[in-house]
Amino acid sequence: MKNKWLHIILLIKVVLLVCGQEARGQQGSNNLFFADHDQKKMTLPFRFINNLSIIPLFINNSDTLFFVLDTGLTTAILTELSLSDSLSLEYSRRVRLSGLGEGEPIQALHSTGNRFRIHDIVGYNQDMYVLLQNIFNLSSLLGTRVHGIVGYDLFNSFIIEMDYPHRLITLHNPVFYEPKYTRNSITFPLEMQGTKPFITAEIEQEDGSRITVKLLVDLGASHALWLDPHTDDRIRLPEKTVETYLGTGLSGQIHGVLGKISKLILGPYILNEPIVAYPDSLSTARATRLGERNGSIGSEILRRFYVIIDYPNKKLTLSPNRSFRDPFRQNMSGIEIESTIPGLPYYQITYIRKNSPADRAGLRRGDEIISINDQSALTISINKIYDIFESKPGRKIKMTVRRRGEKYKTIFYLEDWL
């Protein structure tokens, strides 16, 4: 899957604040485990949309709910429910959650004593936060029903293997797990800072300088690489950057710039010209207070490997897969879209980058997409639309939209703005 660069979702990645104090969440919960204690592993398919991995989860007496996997998240968060969803929870107290973004902490409910189930896996006395506002709009952004985000609760209980080419996740019982290494695999020590996993990597910048950086391993972020120049004076912005909206965090919108570095170096493996998000200092102030980290490595990098995340033994193992040499590409249209009815192919434009091809072609925020290159939007998925927008510079794009009840047709050409 290619990179959705105007559609980055920088999910949580940060501390949760409860009335000004750090929330401990999972640290007071029981781990998840196989109902049959002799079971060695379980494999299940996951959905992979916009570089986010989505798995089914049952909570208490609920129907199937769908949660995004996020290694950067401490305690599970319920982000939204529809009128058709059935779920009973115990609410113990009102809290304030704070994270990436330029705004203030948001209100949520802290629910304790919940039962989680993922097929053969169960967990009791699970903590969860319930957002009082649907700030992420995950269902609309991903075009499918998504109810929340789950992280440390799951990763701390199992050794987790991600097979991106086949969209399979395998959860291994740590008691029976035997490490699998190949001649192509590289294992990094995981530094656990509280509930968050970090690795050390190396970057090469445009001027040829190489810097060792400490990166959060962030399965819940769709970007390739995130770097904060404010954490190290040697981290410099590339000569060519573009200011843009990067996504939404717990504390509001995240702005910054996008650019490219020469290389990301992971042991023997070199990824050339990855696209890097450089959030501004206001958006990341709370995150950088958590410790001496320089940024994060997201799913646009991780999807290029077979990944084994081993919290119990503090290891991360990577083996290149068939996507390893995929070029890093960006959305060359300047458009962001979302589904107006999650699960159904009805799309509208939610963001237009200033002076982008789409902007110059007269497209506007709120336009409802009718067709792209003469193909009805009713037959296209969100992933397919972004594949078109990332295909190649100079590609002709014909779009028909509906605006205030009237059809509007326009043509523009994709531009590589990095």
Short mmCIF file of C-alpha atoms in Angstrom, two decimals:
data_model
loop_
_atom_site.label_atom_id
_atom_site.label_comp_id
_atom_site.label_asym_id
_atom_site.label_seq_id
_atom_site.Cartn_x
_atom_site.Cartn_y
_atom_site.Cartn_z
CA MET A 1 0.00 0.00 0.00
CA LYS A 2 1.31 3.43 -0.85
CA ASN A 3 1.61 6.32 1.51
CA LYS A 4 -1.40 8.54 2.21
CA TRP A 5 0.58 11.69 2.76
CA LEU A 6 -2.13 14.28 3.04
CA HIS A 7 -4.07 11.74 5.03
CA ILE A 8 -1.66 11.06 7.88
CA ILE A 9 -3.32 9.96 11.07
CA LEU A 10 -1.00 10.65 13.99
CA LEU A 11 -3.10 8.87 16.56
CA ILE A 12 -2.16 8.96 20.22
CA LYS A 13 1.58 8.37 20.74
CA VAL A 14 1.59 10.29 23.97
CA VAL A 15 0.79 10.58 27.63
CA LEU A 16 -2.77 10.53 28.93
CA LEU A 17 -3.43 13.15 31.59
CA VAL A 18 -6.07 12.63 34.26
CA CYS A 19 -6.78 15.90 36.08
CA GLY A 20 -3.17 16.87 35.45
CA GLN A 21 -1.63 13.53 36.48
CA GLU A 22 -0.41 10.77 34.18
CA ALA A 23 -3.02 8.07 33.63
CA ARG A 24 -1.78 4.54 34.29
CA GLY A 25 -4.59 2.66 32.53
CA GLN A 26 -3.35 -0.84 31.60
CA GLN A 27 -0.83 -0.93 34.41
CA GLY A 28 -3.77 -1.50 36.75
CA SER A 29 -5.43 -4.02 34.44
CA ASN A 30 -5.00 -7.75 34.03
CA ASN A 31 -3.23 -9.02 30.93
CA LEU A 32 -5.02 -10.68 28.06
CA PHE A 33 -4.46 -14.44 27.67
CA PHE A 34 -5.59 -17.51 25.74
CA ALA A 35 -8.72 -19.05 27.25
CA ASP A 36 -6.99 -22.39 26.74
CA HIS A 37 -3.72 -21.84 28.60
CA ASP A 38 -2.04 -24.56 26.51
CA GLN A 39 -2.78 -22.75 23.24
CA LYS A 40 0.45 -21.70 21.56
CA LYS A 41 -0.72 -19.13 19.04
CA MET A 42 -3.63 -17.67 17.09
CA THR A 43 -3.64 -16.20 13.59
CA LEU A 44 -6.35 -13.91 12.27
CA PRO A 45 -6.73 -11.58 9.29
CA PHE A 46 -6.60 -7.82 9.73
CA ARG A 47 -7.81 -5.00 7.54
CA PHE A 48 -5.13 -2.62 6.31
CA ILE A 49 -6.54 0.75 5.30
CA ASN A 50 -4.50 3.93 4.90
CA ASN A 51 -1.59 2.15 6.58
CA LEU A 52 -3.61 1.35 9.71
CA SER A 53 -4.20 -2.22 10.94
CA ILE A 54 -7.73 -3.02 12.14
CA ILE A 55 -8.81 -6.09 14.12
CA PRO A 56 -12.14 -7.31 15.58
CA LEU A 57 -12.67 -6.94 19.33
CA PHE A 58 -15.58 -7.81 21.61
CA ILE A 59 -16.14 -5.79 24.79
CA ASN A 60 -18.43 -7.20 27.47
CA ASN A 61 -21.67 -8.14 25.67
CA SER A 62 -21.00 -6.20 22.47
CA ASP A 63 -21.37 -7.22 18.87
CA THR A 64 -18.16 -7.20 16.82
CA LEU A 65 -16.29 -3.92 17.22
CA PHE A 66 -13.28 -2.90 15.14
CA PHE A 67 -10.17 -1.39 16.70
CA VAL A 68 -6.99 0.10 15.23
CA LEU A 69 -3.74 -1.41 16.55
CA ASP A 70 -1.47 1.23 18.06
CA THR A 71 1.80 0.38 19.83
CA GLY A 72 2.05 4.01 20.91
CA LEU A 73 -1.13 3.82 23.00
CA THR A 74 -1.20 3.04 26.71
CA THR A 75 -4.89 2.34 27.39
CA ALA A 76 -7.61 1.30 24.93
CA ILE A 77 -9.85 4.12 23.73
CA LEU A 78 -13.42 3.86 22.48
CA THR A 79 -13.64 6.66 19.93
CA GLU A 80 -17.15 6.24 18.54
CA LEU A 81 -20.32 4.16 18.55
CA SER A 82 -23.25 4.23 16.15
CA LEU A 83 -26.90 3.90 17.10
CA SER A 84 -26.82 0.28 15.91
CA ASP A 85 -23.89 -0.68 18.18
CA SER A 86 -24.70 -2.46 21.43
CA LEU A 87 -22.29 -2.08 24.36
CA SER A 88 -22.64 -1.82 28.13
CA LEU A 89 -19.85 -0.27 30.21
CA GLU A 90 -19.17 0.72 33.78
CA TYR A 91 -18.15 4.40 33.96
CA SER A 92 -16.07 5.14 37.02
CA ARG A 93 -15.04 8.76 36.59
CA ARG A 94 -14.68 11.67 34.21
CA VAL A 95 -11.11 12.43 33.12
CA ARG A 96 -9.13 14.75 30.88
CA LEU A 97 -7.01 13.25 28.10
CA SER A 98 -4.16 15.12 26.50
CA GLY A 99 -1.92 14.30 23.58
CA LEU A 100 -0.57 15.59 20.28
CA GLY A 101 -2.27 18.68 18.93
CA GLU A 102 -2.57 22.41 19.45
CA GLY A 103 -5.67 22.49 21.64
CA GLU A 104 -6.64 21.78 25.21
CA PRO A 105 -7.20 18.39 26.90
CA ILE A 106 -10.50 16.70 26.06
CA GLN A 107 -13.14 15.12 28.28
CA ALA A 108 -13.56 11.35 28.46
CA LEU A 109 -14.96 8.67 30.73
CA HIS A 110 -12.68 6.15 32.42
CA SER A 111 -14.31 2.71 32.39
CA THR A 112 -12.91 -0.16 34.48
CA GLY A 113 -13.67 -3.85 34.96
CA ASN A 114 -14.34 -4.62 31.30
CA ARG A 115 -14.02 -7.96 29.53
CA PHE A 116 -12.16 -7.98 26.22
CA ARG A 117 -12.28 -10.88 23.77
CA ILE A 118 -10.47 -11.48 20.47
CA HIS A 119 -11.58 -14.93 19.33
CA ASP A 120 -9.57 -17.33 21.59
CA ILE A 121 -8.11 -14.49 23.67
CA VAL A 122 -9.80 -12.99 26.71
CA GLY A 123 -8.96 -10.37 29.31
CA TYR A 124 -10.75 -9.32 32.47
CA ASN A 125 -10.64 -6.13 34.51
CA GLN A 126 -9.64 -4.12 31.45
CA ASP A 127 -9.47 -0.33 31.60
CA MET A 128 -10.73 1.81 28.74
CA TYR A 129 -11.32 5.47 27.98
CA VAL A 130 -14.52 6.54 26.25
CA LEU A 131 -14.28 9.79 24.29
CA LEU A 132 -17.22 12.16 24.72
CA GLN A 133 -16.44 13.69 21.31
CA ASN A 134 -15.61 11.77 18.14
CA ILE A 135 -12.50 13.84 17.43
CA PHE A 136 -10.76 11.32 15.17
CA ASN A 137 -13.63 10.47 12.79
CA LEU A 138 -11.85 7.20 12.05
CA SER A 139 -14.85 5.58 10.38
CA SER A 140 -15.21 8.47 7.95
CA LEU A 141 -11.49 8.75 7.26
CA LEU A 142 -11.03 5.03 6.66
CA GLY A 143 -14.33 4.42 4.88
CA THR A 144 -15.28 1.53 7.17
CA ARG A 145 -16.71 1.22 10.64
CA VAL A 146 -14.03 1.70 13.32
CA HIS A 147 -14.87 1.96 17.02
CA GLY A 148 -11.59 2.60 18.76
CA ILE A 149 -7.89 2.03 19.30
CA VAL A 150 -6.12 -0.69 21.28
CA GLY A 151 -2.45 -0.90 22.20
CA TYR A 152 -0.39 -1.90 25.22
CA ASP A 153 -3.17 -4.12 26.63
CA LEU A 154 -2.60 -6.48 23.70
CA PHE A 155 1.09 -6.06 22.91
CA ASN A 156 2.24 -6.60 26.49
CA SER A 157 0.45 -9.96 26.66
CA PHE A 158 1.72 -11.67 23.50
CA ILE A 159 4.55 -11.81 21.02
CA ILE A 160 2.93 -10.38 17.91
CA GLU A 161 3.86 -11.15 14.32
CA MET A 162 2.63 -8.88 11.52
CA ASP A 163 2.52 -10.36 8.01
CA TYR A 164 1.62 -7.31 5.92
CA PRO A 165 1.65 -8.96 2.46
CA HIS A 166 -0.95 -11.52 3.54
CA ARG A 167 -2.75 -9.21 6.02
CA LEU A 168 -2.33 -11.70 8.87
CA ILE A 169 -1.51 -11.12 12.52
CA THR A 170 -0.27 -13.99 14.70
CA LEU A 171 -0.37 -13.71 18.48
CA HIS A 172 2.05 -16.07 20.21
CA ASN A 173 1.84 -17.30 23.78
CA PRO A 174 5.15 -16.13 25.30
CA VAL A 175 5.40 -19.34 27.34
CA PHE A 176 5.68 -21.51 24.22
CA TYR A 177 7.20 -19.08 21.73
CA GLU A 178 10.38 -20.09 19.93
CA PRO A 179 12.04 -17.18 18.12
CA LYS A 180 12.09 -17.39 14.34
CA TYR A 181 15.11 -15.87 12.68
CA THR A 182 16.12 -15.91 9.02
CA ARG A 183 19.34 -14.81 7.40
CA ASN A 184 17.54 -11.61 6.36
CA SER A 185 16.17 -10.72 9.78
CA ILE A 186 17.55 -8.03 12.07
CA THR A 187 16.63 -7.77 15.74
CA PHE A 188 16.64 -4.48 17.63
CA PRO A 189 16.48 -4.09 21.39
CA LEU A 190 13.23 -2.42 22.45
CA GLU A 191 13.63 0.25 25.07
CA MET A 192 10.37 0.37 26.99
CA GLN A 193 9.65 3.82 28.39
CA GLY A 194 6.64 3.14 30.54
CA THR A 195 4.30 1.42 28.10
CA LYS A 196 5.88 2.77 24.91
CA PRO A 197 8.45 0.95 22.73
CA PHE A 198 11.50 2.71 21.27
CA ILE A 199 14.34 1.70 18.98
CA THR A 200 17.54 3.44 17.96
CA ALA A 201 18.07 4.05 14.25
CA GLU A 202 20.13 6.33 12.03
CA ILE A 203 19.12 8.99 9.52
CA GLU A 204 21.13 10.60 6.73
CA GLN A 205 20.13 14.15 5.85
CA GLU A 206 20.47 16.08 2.60
CA ASP A 207 23.91 17.41 3.54
CA GLY A 208 25.21 13.87 4.13
CA SER A 209 25.27 14.20 7.92
CA ARG A 210 24.24 11.10 9.85
CA ILE A 211 22.46 11.24 13.20
CA THR A 212 21.48 8.51 15.62
CA VAL A 213 17.84 8.99 16.63
CA LYS A 214 15.53 7.47 19.22
CA LEU A 215 12.20 6.58 17.60
CA LEU A 216 8.88 5.42 18.98
CA VAL A 217 7.71 2.28 17.16
CA ASP A 218 4.23 3.46 16.25
CA LEU A 219 1.95 0.96 14.55
CA GLY A 220 -0.95 3.42 14.94
CA ALA A 221 0.62 6.10 12.74
CA SER A 222 0.27 5.93 8.98
CA HIS A 223 3.32 8.06 8.20
CA ALA A 224 6.81 6.76 7.40
CA LEU A 225 8.91 8.87 9.71
CA TRP A 226 8.22 11.68 12.15
CA LEU A 227 11.09 13.86 13.35
CA ASP A 228 11.12 16.75 15.81
CA PRO A 229 13.95 19.24 15.15
CA HIS A 230 13.36 20.76 18.59
CA THR A 231 14.80 17.62 20.24
CA ASP A 232 18.21 17.83 18.56
CA ASP A 233 19.83 20.86 16.93
CA ARG A 234 21.40 18.56 14.34
CA ILE A 235 18.00 17.59 12.92
CA ARG A 236 17.39 20.09 10.13
CA LEU A 237 14.45 20.65 7.83
CA PRO A 238 15.12 19.64 4.20
CA GLU A 239 15.63 22.46 1.72
CA LYS A 240 12.32 21.65 0.05
CA THR A 241 9.31 21.32 2.34
CA VAL A 242 5.58 21.88 2.15
CA GLU A 243 3.46 23.27 4.97
CA THR A 244 0.40 21.15 5.57
CA TYR A 245 -2.13 19.78 8.01
CA LEU A 246 -0.69 16.49 9.27
CA GLY A 247 -3.61 14.98 11.15
CA THR A 248 -5.44 14.95 14.45
CA GLY A 249 -4.19 14.11 17.93
CA LEU A 250 -6.01 13.96 21.25
CA SER A 251 -5.46 17.68 21.76
CA GLY A 252 -6.54 18.88 18.34
CA GLN A 253 -5.10 19.46 14.90
CA ILE A 254 -1.45 18.82 14.08
CA HIS A 255 0.31 21.11 11.64
CA GLY A 256 3.83 21.11 10.31
CA VAL A 257 5.78 20.43 7.14
CA LEU A 258 6.62 17.44 4.97
CA GLY A 259 10.00 16.83 3.39
CA LYS A 260 12.44 14.10 2.43
CA ILE A 261 15.67 12.88 3.97
CA SER A 262 18.31 10.95 2.07
CA LYS A 263 18.12 7.71 4.06
CA LEU A 264 16.66 5.89 7.02
CA ILE A 265 19.14 3.25 8.19
CA LEU A 266 17.84 0.25 10.13
CA GLY A 267 20.85 -1.95 10.77
CA PRO A 268 21.86 -3.36 7.36
CA TYR A 269 18.71 -2.06 5.68
CA ILE A 270 18.61 1.33 4.01
CA LEU A 271 15.38 3.01 2.91
CA ASN A 272 16.04 5.79 0.42
CA GLU A 273 14.27 9.15 0.42
CA PRO A 274 11.52 8.46 2.94
CA ILE A 275 9.00 11.25 3.37
CA VAL A 276 9.23 12.79 6.82
CA ALA A 277 6.64 14.69 8.84
CA TYR A 278 8.04 17.54 10.92
CA PRO A 279 5.23 18.62 13.29
CA ASP A 280 5.50 22.14 14.68
CA SER A 281 6.56 22.71 18.28
CA LEU A 282 3.07 23.61 19.51
CA SER A 283 1.62 20.32 18.24
CA THR A 284 4.28 18.19 19.92
CA ALA A 285 5.00 20.07 23.15
CA ARG A 286 3.37 17.46 25.39
CA ALA A 287 4.97 14.51 23.60
CA THR A 288 8.53 15.81 23.78
CA ARG A 289 8.20 16.30 27.53
CA LEU A 290 7.88 12.52 27.90
CA GLY A 291 11.57 11.84 27.39
CA GLU A 292 14.50 12.18 25.06
CA ARG A 293 13.02 10.87 21.86
CA ASN A 294 13.43 12.36 18.43
CA GLY A 295 10.30 11.13 16.70
CA SER A 296 8.58 7.96 15.56
CA ILE A 297 8.66 5.29 12.90
CA GLY A 298 5.22 4.56 11.45
CA SER A 299 3.43 1.96 9.38
CA GLU A 300 4.63 3.27 6.02
CA ILE A 301 8.04 1.93 7.09
CA LEU A 302 6.87 -1.09 9.10
CA ARG A 303 4.64 -2.43 6.29
CA ARG A 304 7.80 -3.07 4.24
CA PHE A 305 8.89 -5.78 6.69
CA TYR A 306 7.68 -8.91 8.36
CA VAL A 307 7.51 -7.58 11.91
CA ILE A 308 7.78 -9.41 15.24
CA ILE A 309 6.98 -7.20 18.24
CA ASP A 310 8.16 -8.86 21.44
CA TYR A 311 7.37 -6.75 24.50
CA PRO A 312 7.99 -9.60 26.99
CA ASN A 313 11.61 -9.97 25.82
CA LYS A 314 12.01 -6.35 24.69
CA LYS A 315 12.84 -7.11 21.06
CA LEU A 316 11.75 -5.96 17.60
CA THR A 317 12.60 -8.21 14.64
CA LEU A 318 12.33 -7.02 11.03
CA SER A 319 12.66 -9.04 7.81
CA PRO A 320 12.16 -7.27 4.46
CA ASN A 321 9.09 -8.31 2.48
CA ARG A 322 8.17 -7.77 -1.17
CA SER A 323 7.19 -4.13 -0.46
CA PHE A 324 10.63 -3.19 0.86
CA ARG A 325 11.72 -1.38 -2.30
CA ASP A 326 8.43 0.42 -2.93
CA PRO A 327 9.12 4.10 -3.63
CA PHE A 328 7.89 6.63 -1.08
CA ARG A 329 5.11 8.62 -2.70
CA GLN A 330 2.83 11.41 -1.66
CA ASN A 331 -0.68 12.49 -2.51
CA MET A 332 -0.03 14.68 -5.55
CA SER A 333 -3.57 16.04 -5.86
CA GLY A 334 -3.74 18.20 -2.73
CA ILE A 335 -7.06 16.61 -1.73
CA GLU A 336 -8.12 14.86 1.44
CA ILE A 337 -11.40 12.97 1.46
CA GLU A 338 -13.62 11.08 3.86
CA SER A 339 -16.63 8.84 3.61
CA THR A 340 -19.88 10.60 4.51
CA ILE A 341 -21.48 7.22 5.30
CA PRO A 342 -18.80 4.86 6.70
CA GLY A 343 -18.83 1.53 4.91
CA LEU A 344 -20.49 2.99 1.81
CA PRO A 345 -18.70 4.65 -1.14
CA TYR A 346 -19.95 8.21 -0.65
CA TYR A 347 -17.05 10.64 -0.44
CA GLN A 348 -16.56 14.33 0.07
CA ILE A 349 -13.53 16.59 0.04
CA THR A 350 -12.53 17.64 3.56
CA TYR A 351 -9.26 19.46 2.87
CA ILE A 352 -7.62 21.24 -0.08
CA ARG A 353 -3.96 22.19 0.13
CA LYS A 354 -3.48 25.79 -0.93
CA ASN A 355 -2.16 26.21 -4.48
CA SER A 356 -2.31 22.46 -5.11
CA PRO A 357 -3.50 21.08 -8.48
CA ALA A 358 -6.96 20.48 -7.03
CA ASP A 359 -7.09 23.99 -5.58
CA ARG A 360 -6.14 25.59 -8.88
CA ALA A 361 -8.74 23.43 -10.64
CA GLY A 362 -11.48 25.02 -8.53
CA LEU A 363 -12.31 22.12 -6.23
CA ARG A 364 -13.53 23.09 -2.77
CA ARG A 365 -13.92 21.65 0.68
CA GLY A 366 -17.35 20.03 0.99
CA ASP A 367 -17.56 18.98 -2.67
CA GLU A 368 -19.18 15.54 -3.03
CA ILE A 369 -17.21 13.30 -5.39
CA ILE A 370 -19.32 11.79 -8.19
CA SER A 371 -16.61 10.34 -10.44
CA ILE A 372 -12.85 10.19 -11.01
CA ASN A 373 -11.52 9.61 -14.52
CA ASP A 374 -15.01 8.63 -15.66
CA GLN A 375 -15.32 5.93 -12.99
CA SER A 376 -18.23 6.30 -10.61
CA ALA A 377 -17.17 6.97 -7.02
CA LEU A 378 -19.72 4.33 -6.02
CA THR A 379 -17.34 1.67 -7.40
CA ILE A 380 -14.10 2.98 -5.84
CA SER A 381 -12.69 2.43 -2.35
CA ILE A 382 -10.84 5.11 -0.38
CA ASN A 383 -7.60 3.17 -0.87
CA LYS A 384 -8.13 3.10 -4.63
CA ILE A 385 -8.77 6.85 -4.76
CA TYR A 386 -5.49 7.55 -2.98
CA ASP A 387 -3.69 5.08 -5.24
CA ILE A 388 -4.85 7.23 -8.17
CA PHE A 389 -3.71 10.45 -6.47
CA GLU A 390 -0.27 8.93 -5.78
CA SER A 391 0.24 7.21 -9.14
CA LYS A 392 2.66 9.43 -11.11
CA PRO A 393 3.44 13.10 -11.72
CA GLY A 394 1.69 14.54 -14.75
CA ARG A 395 -1.21 12.09 -14.70
CA LYS A 396 -4.43 13.66 -15.90
CA ILE A 397 -7.28 13.57 -13.37
CA LYS A 398 -10.85 14.26 -14.44
CA MET A 399 -13.24 14.84 -11.57
CA THR A 400 -16.95 15.44 -11.34
CA VAL A 401 -18.29 16.71 -8.03
CA ARG A 402 -21.60 17.94 -6.67
CA ARG A 403 -21.65 21.36 -5.04
CA ARG A 404 -24.85 22.85 -3.61
CA GLY A 405 -26.88 20.46 -5.75
CA GLU A 406 -25.07 21.33 -9.00
CA LYS A 407 -22.55 19.20 -10.89
CA TYR A 408 -19.10 20.65 -11.44
CA LYS A 409 -16.50 19.10 -13.78
CA THR A 410 -12.81 19.88 -13.79
CA ILE A 411 -9.41 18.56 -14.88
CA PHE A 412 -6.02 18.79 -13.18
CA TYR A 413 -2.62 17.11 -13.39
CA LEU A 414 -0.78 15.47 -10.51
CA GLU A 415 2.34 17.30 -9.32
CA ASP A 416 5.27 15.97 -7.29
CA TRP A 417 5.57 18.81 -4.79
CA LEU A 418 8.53 17.30 -2.93
#
